[in-house]
């Protein structure tokens, strides 16, 4: 981590997001060094604390917990929470009933869900959680070798982020202090790609960071025109990183891309480590559950449910992200026990009703070469808790059949 940036430049220039950053980073670092048993214990304590807070200060959850006959002290990280999922419709309709009465209005920040959502949803975060999420993202960045202040070229493109281009303060802050190069907004055509190429070869960034499809478009252009500089890390986020795009990025940049998983509503919560064997969900920031919904060539497909352990302003408990994932067969070689996802498959769109009355989710795919076959049977199994549990079961089955 660039100490000058994390301890001085960032807290001074942008205190809204970085106040107390050194202490937050120390807290996560301390957590990361603990043995697995203690990390699980801390995650469970944090989960119970959040649920207790939700039960006592959020009317929506008080009603739900009572209805389910559930008390927060019963929560365990090795069991599914016996509660209904929180849906995007809940976020729309419950509105202020989901906001904690214990967090003062001046400590809340309003945000909108992702720009790719057809109907963005307004939600709240308490300011401390905003800062915790920034610190957690920096820790995940460190897995890719990306430190605050490293030279980075951002191929982002979200409309709301592009507005920064017109603000000279942002240009100075990002360009001079953060050494980040955001591309000019606009449709990605030959002219824009050529500007990017010129800028890329001139600035020789250590890190390429951006949306999967934009990074792939740029890599494809570089492959045709020739490329001289190679960055140390390529980070793909905000979209599904398909197998062909992963291959293209690795081939052009001579570096295996790091895939991230994050959303505007829950923040950046998972990333690949240097082993590139899947995405780890960091247990300091979230508690995840995997709800099986069908089959794909890569195995069982799970709906991803996330409980955000950081946001006390508007708790997200068993939030149905709408995203589908597969789990890996084995634990990661890095040794972390953190829940491991093999692939992020895509977003569940509107469900279709089939003949037997069950609902088959329709999943948006970015990988036409590897289509998914969904199981139309209704979901009956309990959510499985983590990849390790799945891995153990599969290993046992394989051992028995061998
Ligand atoms: Zn790992």
Coordinates of N, CA and C in Angstrom, one line a residue, residues 272-280 328-338 340 387-388 391:
X272 N -10.2 -12.0 -7.3 CA -9.3 -13.1 -7.5 C -8.0 -12.8 -6.8
X273 N -7.4 -13.8 -6.2 CA -6.1 -13.7 -5.6 C -5.1 -14.0 -6.8
X274 N -3.8 -14.0 -6.4 CA -2.8 -14.2 -7.4 C -2.8 -15.6 -8.0
X275 N -3.5 -16.5 -7.4 CA -3.6 -17.9 -8.0 C -4.6 -18.0 -9.1
X276 N -5.5 -17.0 -9.2 CA -6.6 -17.0 -10.3 C -7.4 -18.3 -10.3
X277 N -7.8 -18.8 -9.2 CA -8.6 -20.0 -9.2 C -10.0 -19.8 -8.8
X278 N -10.4 -18.5 -8.8 CA -11.8 -18.2 -8.5 C -11.8 -16.8 -7.8
X279 N -13.0 -16.4 -7.4 CA -13.1 -15.1 -6.7 C -13.4 -15.4 -5.2
X280 N -12.6 -14.8 -4.3 CA -12.8 -14.9 -2.9 C -13.8 -13.8 -2.4
X328 N -16.3 -23.6 -7.1 CA -15.1 -24.4 -7.6 C -15.1 -25.8 -6.9
X329 N -14.4 -26.7 -7.5 CA -14.4 -28.1 -7.0 C -13.4 -28.1 -5.8
X330 N -12.4 -27.3 -5.8 CA -11.4 -27.4 -4.7 C -11.2 -26.0 -4.1
X331 N -10.5 -26.1 -2.9 CA -10.1 -24.9 -2.2 C -9.0 -24.2 -3.1
X332 N -8.8 -22.9 -2.9 CA -7.8 -22.1 -3.6 C -6.4 -22.5 -3.1
X333 N -5.4 -22.5 -4.0 CA -4.1 -22.8 -3.7 C -3.4 -21.8 -2.7
X334 N -4.0 -20.6 -2.6 CA -3.5 -19.6 -1.7 C -3.7 -20.0 -0.3
X335 N -4.6 -20.9 0.0 CA -4.8 -21.3 1.4 C -5.9 -20.6 2.1
X336 N -6.5 -19.5 1.5 CA -7.6 -18.8 2.2 C -8.8 -19.7 2.2
X337 N -9.6 -19.7 3.3 CA -10.8 -20.4 3.4 C -12.0 -19.6 2.8
X338 N -11.8 -18.3 2.6 CA -12.8 -17.4 2.2 C -13.7 -18.0 1.1
X340 N -15.3 -19.2 -2.1 CA -14.7 -19.1 -3.4 C -15.7 -19.4 -4.5
X387 N -18.1 -22.8 -0.6 CA -17.5 -23.7 -1.6 C -16.8 -24.9 -0.9
X388 N -16.3 -24.7 0.3 CA -15.6 -25.8 1.0 C -16.5 -26.9 1.3
X391 N -17.2 -28.6 -1.9 CA -16.0 -29.4 -2.3 C -15.9 -30.7 -1.5

